[in-house]
Amino acid sequence: MLTSLSLIFLVGLSMAFICRKIKLPRIIGMLVTGIVLGPFVLDLLDPQILGISSELRQMALIIILIKAGLSLNISDLKKVGRSAVMMSFLPALFEIGAFVLLAPMLLHVTVLEAAIMGAVLGAVSPAVVVPRMVQLMDENYGTDKQIPQLILAGASLDDALVIVLFSTFIGMAQGGSAKVMDFVNIPISIVSGILLGAVFGFVIASLFELAHKRNDSIRQSIKTIIVLGTAFLLMAIETWLEGAVSISGLLAVMSMACVIQLRCRKEVSDDLSVKYGRLWFAAEVILFVLVGAAVDIRYTMQAGGMAVLMIFIALVFRSLGVLVCLIGTKLSGKEKLYCVIAYLPKATVQAAIGSVPLSLGLSCGNIVLSVAVLSILITAPLGAILMDLSYKKLLKLS
């Protein structure tokens, strides 16, 4: 197992460095590392690592959601108002709708399997988008109309919605039938997750404020561990109450982080954000390498043509969703085009949940994972490159 971990970190980071040098997202190098080291190519990874990969991926997702919650500025969200709220769910729903309408015909899956696939692919990637929006704010591009804040807020929130929908569709697939309560539970799980996380966040922030006089590095590290441990507890509560009350554990984690950011002193929340940024740097290597390792590249190649077509059709639907969200705003055509581009990349959520249907033994598992990986390989570099090349041309310098 130690040899496998060594290969994951050293080879994964090396490939990420190479990709960054040639202006590609680092995650592409990590995915390629997993594919090559995995059981379907060189088979160099210990089966014990692969056996717990789903748990490791969930831990990585928890870390990035804490980071997103600590980074999300609620005041910026209020400034961009209606559009930010719509951007957090409408583009994803448009994309899921595209899969439900067309995937049964193009990929020969059932409507429910198409919904699962759409939910996997429906989220924009904060791993690709967030760093670039921070760069825009630092360089003052588009900030006069809060464009980076709009995209950052929407991208941070749509992941949680998509994960809730994905969990609902997975439950329906395992139960064998669609029930009205499955859809009723969506808003219930969202609200209950937000409230549960807010309560825990309020308690933690209060405790941190009581200890603010001794805000040394050791205590800050302890605070980081407390937040992470509480996040794991929130996920456990979701499991404990399953069947009794529908709760989104991941949304609770993000809600907790938002409340901590709002109620703690700025130096405390900023330090926590920095520490989780460092944790995410290590977690994303494990996440993306293990996702790549789970991919049977031969099956992905076979899925190719129709899957690629479906991905691009879904992106067209998604882009229409973004444009609908921006109706009535003061953004110019170029600025709206940049928002469309910024909502193309997929990586984080697709990597975290793309293999779940396969691990659960669902018949659509292979095709869902294949389309998820293809979407990352296509949209992550496409979106990242287009954002980097276009922001100076499409956005105004404030």
Short mmCIF file of C-alpha atoms in Angstrom, two decimals:
data_model
loop_
_atom_site.label_atom_id
_atom_site.label_comp_id
_atom_site.label_asym_id
_atom_site.label_seq_id
_atom_site.Cartn_x
_atom_site.Cartn_y
_atom_site.Cartn_z
CA MET A 1 0.00 0.00 0.00
CA LEU A 2 2.85 2.40 0.78
CA THR A 3 4.34 1.79 -2.65
CA SER A 4 0.98 2.59 -4.22
CA LEU A 5 0.63 5.81 -2.22
CA SER A 6 4.14 6.78 -3.25
CA LEU A 7 3.29 6.25 -6.93
CA ILE A 8 0.01 8.15 -6.59
CA PHE A 9 1.67 11.23 -5.10
CA LEU A 10 4.98 11.31 -6.95
CA VAL A 11 3.81 10.32 -10.42
CA GLY A 12 0.55 12.20 -10.05
CA LEU A 13 2.27 15.43 -9.04
CA SER A 14 4.90 15.01 -11.78
CA MET A 15 2.23 14.62 -14.46
CA ALA A 16 0.29 17.55 -12.99
CA PHE A 17 3.44 19.68 -13.22
CA ILE A 18 3.95 18.71 -16.86
CA CYS A 19 0.34 19.56 -17.72
CA ARG A 20 0.61 22.91 -15.99
CA LYS A 21 3.75 23.71 -17.99
CA ILE A 22 1.88 23.13 -21.26
CA LYS A 23 -1.08 25.24 -20.04
CA LEU A 24 -3.44 22.36 -19.27
CA PRO A 25 -5.31 21.81 -15.97
CA ARG A 26 -3.29 19.73 -13.51
CA ILE A 27 -6.13 17.27 -13.06
CA ILE A 28 -5.60 15.94 -16.58
CA GLY A 29 -2.15 14.72 -15.58
CA MET A 30 -3.56 13.14 -12.43
CA LEU A 31 -6.31 11.33 -14.36
CA VAL A 32 -3.81 10.02 -16.90
CA THR A 33 -1.62 8.83 -14.03
CA GLY A 34 -4.50 6.85 -12.55
CA ILE A 35 -5.44 5.33 -15.90
CA VAL A 36 -1.86 4.22 -16.59
CA LEU A 37 -1.12 2.95 -13.06
CA GLY A 38 -4.55 1.35 -12.65
CA PRO A 39 -5.62 -2.28 -13.05
CA PHE A 40 -6.60 -1.90 -16.71
CA VAL A 41 -3.16 -0.79 -17.96
CA LEU A 42 -0.01 -1.37 -15.83
CA ASP A 43 -1.83 -2.65 -12.71
CA LEU A 44 0.68 -1.14 -10.26
CA LEU A 45 -1.75 -0.07 -7.51
CA ASP A 46 -2.45 -2.21 -4.45
CA PRO A 47 -6.00 -3.68 -4.46
CA GLN A 48 -6.37 -2.48 -0.85
CA ILE A 49 -6.07 1.12 -2.06
CA LEU A 50 -8.64 0.53 -4.76
CA GLY A 51 -10.92 -1.15 -2.23
CA ILE A 52 -11.19 2.00 -0.10
CA SER A 53 -11.05 4.47 -2.98
CA SER A 54 -14.73 5.46 -2.63
CA GLU A 55 -14.15 6.51 1.00
CA LEU A 56 -11.01 8.41 0.03
CA ARG A 57 -12.89 10.21 -2.75
CA GLN A 58 -15.66 11.20 -0.34
CA MET A 59 -13.09 12.64 2.07
CA ALA A 60 -11.62 14.69 -0.76
CA LEU A 61 -15.07 16.00 -1.69
CA ILE A 62 -15.71 17.01 1.93
CA ILE A 63 -12.45 18.97 1.99
CA ILE A 64 -13.27 20.93 -1.18
CA LEU A 65 -16.79 21.72 0.08
CA ILE A 66 -15.35 23.08 3.35
CA LYS A 67 -12.92 25.17 1.30
CA ALA A 68 -15.79 26.44 -0.89
CA GLY A 69 -17.90 27.35 2.14
CA LEU A 70 -15.02 29.22 3.75
CA SER A 71 -14.33 31.11 0.51
CA LEU A 72 -17.89 32.03 -0.47
CA ASN A 73 -18.59 35.70 0.20
CA ILE A 74 -22.25 36.08 1.13
CA SER A 75 -22.18 39.84 0.51
CA ASP A 76 -21.03 39.25 -3.07
CA LEU A 77 -23.83 36.73 -3.47
CA LYS A 78 -26.32 39.41 -2.38
CA LYS A 79 -24.89 41.94 -4.84
CA VAL A 80 -25.39 39.70 -7.87
CA GLY A 81 -28.77 38.63 -6.49
CA ARG A 82 -31.23 36.78 -8.68
CA SER A 83 -28.72 35.76 -11.36
CA ALA A 84 -26.38 34.11 -8.84
CA VAL A 85 -29.23 32.12 -7.34
CA MET A 86 -30.39 31.00 -10.79
CA MET A 87 -26.83 30.14 -11.85
CA SER A 88 -26.61 27.80 -8.87
CA PHE A 89 -29.24 25.43 -10.26
CA LEU A 90 -30.70 26.32 -13.69
CA PRO A 91 -27.71 25.44 -15.96
CA ALA A 92 -27.38 22.09 -14.17
CA LEU A 93 -31.09 21.38 -14.59
CA PHE A 94 -30.88 22.25 -18.29
CA GLU A 95 -28.00 19.80 -18.70
CA ILE A 96 -29.75 17.03 -16.76
CA GLY A 97 -32.81 17.64 -18.93
CA ALA A 98 -30.70 17.16 -22.05
CA PHE A 99 -29.54 13.76 -20.80
CA VAL A 100 -33.06 12.68 -19.85
CA LEU A 101 -34.36 13.66 -23.30
CA LEU A 102 -31.55 12.40 -25.52
CA ALA A 103 -29.31 9.89 -23.70
CA PRO A 104 -31.86 7.02 -23.91
CA MET A 105 -31.74 7.32 -27.70
CA LEU A 106 -28.01 8.00 -28.14
CA LEU A 107 -26.55 5.80 -25.39
CA HIS A 108 -29.29 3.15 -25.04
CA VAL A 109 -29.96 3.68 -21.34
CA THR A 110 -33.23 4.01 -19.43
CA VAL A 111 -34.67 7.40 -18.50
CA LEU A 112 -33.66 6.90 -14.85
CA GLU A 113 -30.13 5.88 -15.87
CA ALA A 114 -29.99 8.98 -18.09
CA ALA A 115 -31.04 11.11 -15.08
CA ILE A 116 -28.22 9.56 -13.01
CA MET A 117 -25.75 10.32 -15.81
CA GLY A 118 -27.03 13.88 -16.11
CA ALA A 119 -26.72 14.40 -12.36
CA VAL A 120 -23.11 13.20 -12.47
CA LEU A 121 -22.28 15.59 -15.30
CA GLY A 122 -24.47 18.50 -14.20
CA ALA A 123 -22.03 20.31 -11.91
CA VAL A 124 -19.41 22.84 -12.92
CA SER A 125 -15.95 22.21 -11.47
CA PRO A 126 -14.82 24.51 -8.63
CA ALA A 127 -11.34 22.99 -8.95
CA VAL A 128 -11.03 24.58 -12.40
CA VAL A 129 -13.27 27.63 -12.01
CA VAL A 130 -12.54 28.96 -8.50
CA PRO A 131 -8.79 29.66 -8.96
CA ARG A 132 -9.52 31.54 -12.18
CA MET A 133 -12.25 33.67 -10.61
CA VAL A 134 -9.87 34.57 -7.78
CA GLN A 135 -7.33 35.59 -10.43
CA LEU A 136 -9.93 37.80 -12.15
CA MET A 137 -10.73 39.53 -8.86
CA ASP A 138 -7.02 40.06 -8.18
CA GLU A 139 -6.52 41.55 -11.65
CA ASN A 140 -9.83 43.52 -11.53
CA TYR A 141 -11.30 42.03 -14.69
CA GLY A 142 -15.11 42.10 -14.70
CA THR A 143 -15.29 43.15 -11.07
CA ASP A 144 -17.28 46.33 -11.77
CA LYS A 145 -20.27 44.11 -12.59
CA GLN A 146 -19.34 41.39 -10.06
CA ILE A 147 -18.87 38.81 -12.84
CA PRO A 148 -16.21 36.74 -10.99
CA GLN A 149 -18.35 36.83 -7.83
CA LEU A 150 -21.42 35.76 -9.83
CA ILE A 151 -19.62 32.77 -11.32
CA LEU A 152 -17.87 31.88 -8.06
CA ALA A 153 -21.10 31.91 -6.07
CA GLY A 154 -23.07 29.90 -8.63
CA ALA A 155 -20.30 27.37 -9.13
CA SER A 156 -19.90 26.88 -5.39
CA LEU A 157 -23.60 26.20 -4.87
CA ASP A 158 -24.57 24.12 -7.90
CA ASP A 159 -22.37 21.23 -6.78
CA ALA A 160 -24.47 20.72 -3.68
CA LEU A 161 -27.75 20.69 -5.63
CA VAL A 162 -26.43 18.21 -8.17
CA ILE A 163 -25.15 15.89 -5.44
CA VAL A 164 -28.59 15.91 -3.80
CA LEU A 165 -30.25 15.06 -7.12
CA PHE A 166 -27.69 12.35 -7.77
CA SER A 167 -28.31 10.76 -4.37
CA THR A 168 -32.07 10.83 -5.02
CA PHE A 169 -31.76 9.21 -8.45
CA ILE A 170 -29.37 6.56 -7.08
CA GLY A 171 -31.87 5.72 -4.35
CA MET A 172 -34.61 5.39 -6.93
CA ALA A 173 -32.44 3.09 -9.05
CA GLN A 174 -31.68 0.86 -6.08
CA GLY A 175 -35.34 0.77 -5.10
CA GLY A 176 -36.41 -0.13 -8.57
CA SER A 177 -39.14 2.51 -8.94
CA ALA A 178 -39.72 6.23 -8.86
CA LYS A 179 -41.70 7.59 -5.94
CA VAL A 180 -43.17 11.04 -5.42
CA MET A 181 -41.48 11.23 -2.01
CA ASP A 182 -38.09 10.86 -3.67
CA PHE A 183 -38.63 14.25 -5.30
CA VAL A 184 -40.34 15.76 -2.25
CA ASN A 185 -37.26 14.80 -0.25
CA ILE A 186 -35.03 16.96 -2.47
CA PRO A 187 -36.09 20.32 -0.97
CA ILE A 188 -36.39 18.66 2.45
CA SER A 189 -32.82 17.38 2.29
CA ILE A 190 -31.56 20.77 1.08
CA VAL A 191 -33.28 22.74 3.84
CA SER A 192 -32.49 20.23 6.57
CA GLY A 193 -28.86 20.02 5.44
CA ILE A 194 -28.48 23.82 5.52
CA LEU A 195 -30.10 24.07 8.95
CA LEU A 196 -28.10 21.21 10.44
CA GLY A 197 -24.83 22.60 9.12
CA ALA A 198 -25.74 26.10 10.31
CA VAL A 199 -26.36 24.85 13.85
CA PHE A 200 -23.02 23.04 14.00
CA GLY A 201 -21.29 26.01 12.38
CA PHE A 202 -22.76 28.39 14.95
CA VAL A 203 -21.58 26.20 17.84
CA ILE A 204 -18.08 25.78 16.41
CA ALA A 205 -17.73 29.49 15.62
CA SER A 206 -18.82 30.37 19.16
CA LEU A 207 -16.19 28.03 20.60
CA PHE A 208 -13.51 29.47 18.32
CA GLU A 209 -14.41 33.01 19.34
CA LEU A 210 -14.05 32.10 23.01
CA ALA A 211 -10.48 30.99 22.28
CA HIS A 212 -9.54 33.95 20.06
CA LYS A 213 -7.01 35.35 22.53
CA ARG A 214 -4.73 32.37 21.92
CA ASN A 215 -4.84 32.22 18.14
CA ASP A 216 -1.41 30.62 17.68
CA SER A 217 -0.52 28.16 14.92
CA ILE A 218 -1.08 25.07 17.07
CA ARG A 219 -4.55 26.19 18.05
CA GLN A 220 -5.33 26.98 14.41
CA SER A 221 -4.29 23.45 13.45
CA ILE A 222 -6.57 22.10 16.18
CA LYS A 223 -9.41 24.20 14.77
CA THR A 224 -8.78 22.73 11.33
CA ILE A 225 -9.06 19.22 12.74
CA ILE A 226 -12.23 20.12 14.67
CA VAL A 227 -13.91 21.43 11.52
CA LEU A 228 -12.89 18.35 9.53
CA GLY A 229 -14.01 15.99 12.30
CA THR A 230 -17.37 17.78 12.51
CA ALA A 231 -17.76 17.49 8.74
CA PHE A 232 -17.27 13.73 9.00
CA LEU A 233 -19.86 13.69 11.79
CA LEU A 234 -22.38 15.52 9.59
CA MET A 235 -21.89 12.90 6.91
CA ALA A 236 -22.40 10.18 9.52
CA ILE A 237 -25.63 11.84 10.72
CA GLU A 238 -26.97 11.62 7.17
CA THR A 239 -26.36 7.86 7.28
CA TRP A 240 -27.79 7.44 10.79
CA LEU A 241 -31.05 9.19 9.88
CA GLU A 242 -31.44 7.56 6.49
CA GLY A 243 -35.01 6.38 6.10
CA ALA A 244 -36.27 8.67 8.86
CA VAL A 245 -35.28 12.19 7.77
CA SER A 246 -33.77 13.17 4.45
CA ILE A 247 -30.61 15.23 5.03
CA SER A 248 -27.91 16.30 2.62
CA GLY A 249 -24.70 15.73 4.57
CA LEU A 250 -22.52 17.41 1.95
CA LEU A 251 -24.72 20.51 1.90
CA ALA A 252 -24.59 20.52 5.71
CA VAL A 253 -20.78 20.54 5.49
CA MET A 254 -20.81 23.54 3.17
CA SER A 255 -23.41 25.35 5.31
CA MET A 256 -21.29 24.77 8.42
CA ALA A 257 -18.25 26.27 6.69
CA CYS A 258 -20.24 29.32 5.55
CA VAL A 259 -21.50 30.01 9.08
CA ILE A 260 -17.98 29.63 10.50
CA GLN A 261 -16.74 32.15 7.94
CA LEU A 262 -19.51 34.62 8.80
CA ARG A 263 -19.27 34.39 12.59
CA CYS A 264 -15.55 33.96 13.19
CA ARG A 265 -12.96 36.70 13.13
CA LYS A 266 -11.56 37.26 9.64
CA GLU A 267 -8.07 36.11 10.56
CA VAL A 268 -9.50 32.81 11.85
CA SER A 269 -11.64 32.06 8.79
CA ASP A 270 -8.86 33.17 6.43
CA ASP A 271 -6.36 30.88 8.14
CA LEU A 272 -8.80 27.96 7.99
CA SER A 273 -9.36 28.64 4.29
CA VAL A 274 -5.61 28.61 3.66
CA LYS A 275 -5.16 25.35 5.57
CA TYR A 276 -7.99 23.65 3.68
CA GLY A 277 -6.53 24.91 0.44
CA ARG A 278 -3.35 23.04 1.34
CA LEU A 279 -5.31 19.94 2.35
CA TRP A 280 -7.16 20.08 -0.96
CA PHE A 281 -3.85 20.17 -2.84
CA ALA A 282 -3.06 16.71 -1.46
CA ALA A 283 -6.64 15.45 -1.55
CA GLU A 284 -7.13 16.26 -5.22
CA VAL A 285 -4.12 14.10 -6.16
CA ILE A 286 -5.68 11.11 -4.43
CA LEU A 287 -9.12 11.95 -5.83
CA PHE A 288 -8.24 12.28 -9.49
CA VAL A 289 -5.61 9.53 -9.61
CA LEU A 290 -8.02 7.02 -8.05
CA VAL A 291 -10.79 8.06 -10.43
CA GLY A 292 -8.47 7.45 -13.34
CA ALA A 293 -7.54 4.07 -11.85
CA ALA A 294 -11.21 3.06 -11.78
CA VAL A 295 -11.63 3.63 -15.52
CA ASP A 296 -11.49 0.74 -17.94
CA ILE A 297 -9.97 2.75 -20.75
CA ARG A 298 -11.00 0.11 -23.30
CA TYR A 299 -14.65 0.53 -22.40
CA THR A 300 -14.28 4.31 -22.42
CA MET A 301 -12.86 4.12 -25.93
CA GLN A 302 -15.78 1.96 -27.01
CA ALA A 303 -18.27 4.42 -25.53
CA GLY A 304 -16.50 7.21 -27.45
CA GLY A 305 -18.47 8.59 -30.41
CA MET A 306 -22.01 8.78 -29.09
CA ALA A 307 -20.81 9.69 -25.60
CA VAL A 308 -18.77 12.63 -26.93
CA LEU A 309 -21.75 13.77 -29.01
CA MET A 310 -24.01 13.58 -25.94
CA ILE A 311 -21.52 15.60 -23.87
CA PHE A 312 -21.42 18.43 -26.41
CA ILE A 313 -25.20 18.47 -26.86
CA ALA A 314 -25.59 18.69 -23.09
CA LEU A 315 -23.10 21.59 -23.01
CA VAL A 316 -25.28 23.44 -25.53
CA PHE A 317 -28.30 22.97 -23.23
CA ARG A 318 -26.18 24.08 -20.27
CA SER A 319 -25.08 27.21 -22.12
CA LEU A 320 -28.70 28.06 -22.87
CA GLY A 321 -29.39 27.71 -19.14
CA VAL A 322 -26.62 30.18 -18.34
CA LEU A 323 -27.98 32.69 -20.85
CA VAL A 324 -31.48 32.38 -19.37
CA CYS A 325 -30.03 33.17 -15.94
CA LEU A 326 -28.46 36.36 -17.32
CA ILE A 327 -31.63 37.75 -18.91
CA GLY A 328 -32.33 41.21 -17.54
CA THR A 329 -28.78 41.83 -16.31
CA LYS A 330 -26.52 44.68 -17.45
CA LEU A 331 -23.92 42.30 -18.87
CA SER A 332 -22.83 42.81 -22.47
CA GLY A 333 -22.83 40.03 -25.05
CA LYS A 334 -19.10 39.45 -24.54
CA GLU A 335 -19.51 39.26 -20.77
CA LYS A 336 -22.36 36.77 -21.12
CA LEU A 337 -20.19 34.69 -23.44
CA TYR A 338 -17.48 34.58 -20.77
CA CYS A 339 -20.02 33.34 -18.22
CA VAL A 340 -20.99 30.56 -20.65
CA ILE A 341 -17.32 29.59 -21.07
CA ALA A 342 -16.73 29.61 -17.32
CA TYR A 343 -19.56 27.11 -16.84
CA LEU A 344 -18.07 24.51 -19.22
CA PRO A 345 -15.39 22.76 -17.09
CA LYS A 346 -16.22 19.57 -15.22
CA ALA A 347 -13.92 17.68 -12.90
CA THR A 348 -14.40 17.73 -9.13
CA VAL A 349 -17.89 16.30 -8.65
CA GLN A 350 -17.62 14.04 -11.69
CA ALA A 351 -14.43 12.57 -10.24
CA ALA A 352 -15.98 12.14 -6.82
CA ILE A 353 -19.28 10.49 -7.79
CA GLY A 354 -18.74 9.22 -11.34
CA SER A 355 -17.80 5.73 -10.19
CA VAL A 356 -20.51 5.41 -7.51
CA PRO A 357 -23.08 3.69 -9.79
CA LEU A 358 -20.44 1.15 -10.79
CA SER A 359 -19.44 0.49 -7.17
CA LEU A 360 -23.11 -0.06 -6.31
CA GLY A 361 -23.45 -2.64 -9.05
CA LEU A 362 -25.92 -0.66 -11.18
CA SER A 363 -26.17 -1.77 -14.80
CA CYS A 364 -25.38 1.75 -16.01
CA GLY A 365 -22.20 1.95 -13.91
CA ASN A 366 -19.68 1.47 -16.71
CA ILE A 367 -21.28 3.90 -19.14
CA VAL A 368 -21.80 6.56 -16.43
CA LEU A 369 -18.17 6.35 -15.36
CA SER A 370 -16.98 6.39 -18.97
CA VAL A 371 -19.03 9.47 -19.86
CA ALA A 372 -17.94 11.17 -16.62
CA VAL A 373 -14.26 10.64 -17.40
CA LEU A 374 -14.70 11.67 -21.03
CA SER A 375 -16.42 14.85 -19.86
CA ILE A 376 -13.48 15.68 -17.59
CA LEU A 377 -10.92 14.99 -20.31
CA ILE A 378 -12.84 17.14 -22.79
CA THR A 379 -14.34 19.99 -20.78
CA ALA A 380 -11.70 20.64 -18.11
CA PRO A 381 -8.93 21.57 -20.57
CA LEU A 382 -11.41 23.17 -23.00
CA GLY A 383 -12.95 25.42 -20.34
CA ALA A 384 -9.65 26.24 -18.66
CA ILE A 385 -7.91 27.15 -21.91
CA LEU A 386 -10.83 29.23 -23.19
CA MET A 387 -11.11 31.11 -19.89
CA ASP A 388 -7.39 31.87 -19.86
CA LEU A 389 -7.34 33.04 -23.47
CA SER A 390 -10.55 35.05 -23.49
CA TYR A 391 -10.90 36.97 -20.22
CA LYS A 392 -8.84 39.97 -21.35
CA LYS A 393 -10.86 40.18 -24.56
CA LEU A 394 -14.34 39.58 -23.15
CA LEU A 395 -14.17 41.34 -19.77
CA LYS A 396 -13.45 44.98 -18.94
CA LEU A 397 -10.57 46.00 -16.70
CA SER A 398 -12.03 47.90 -13.75
#
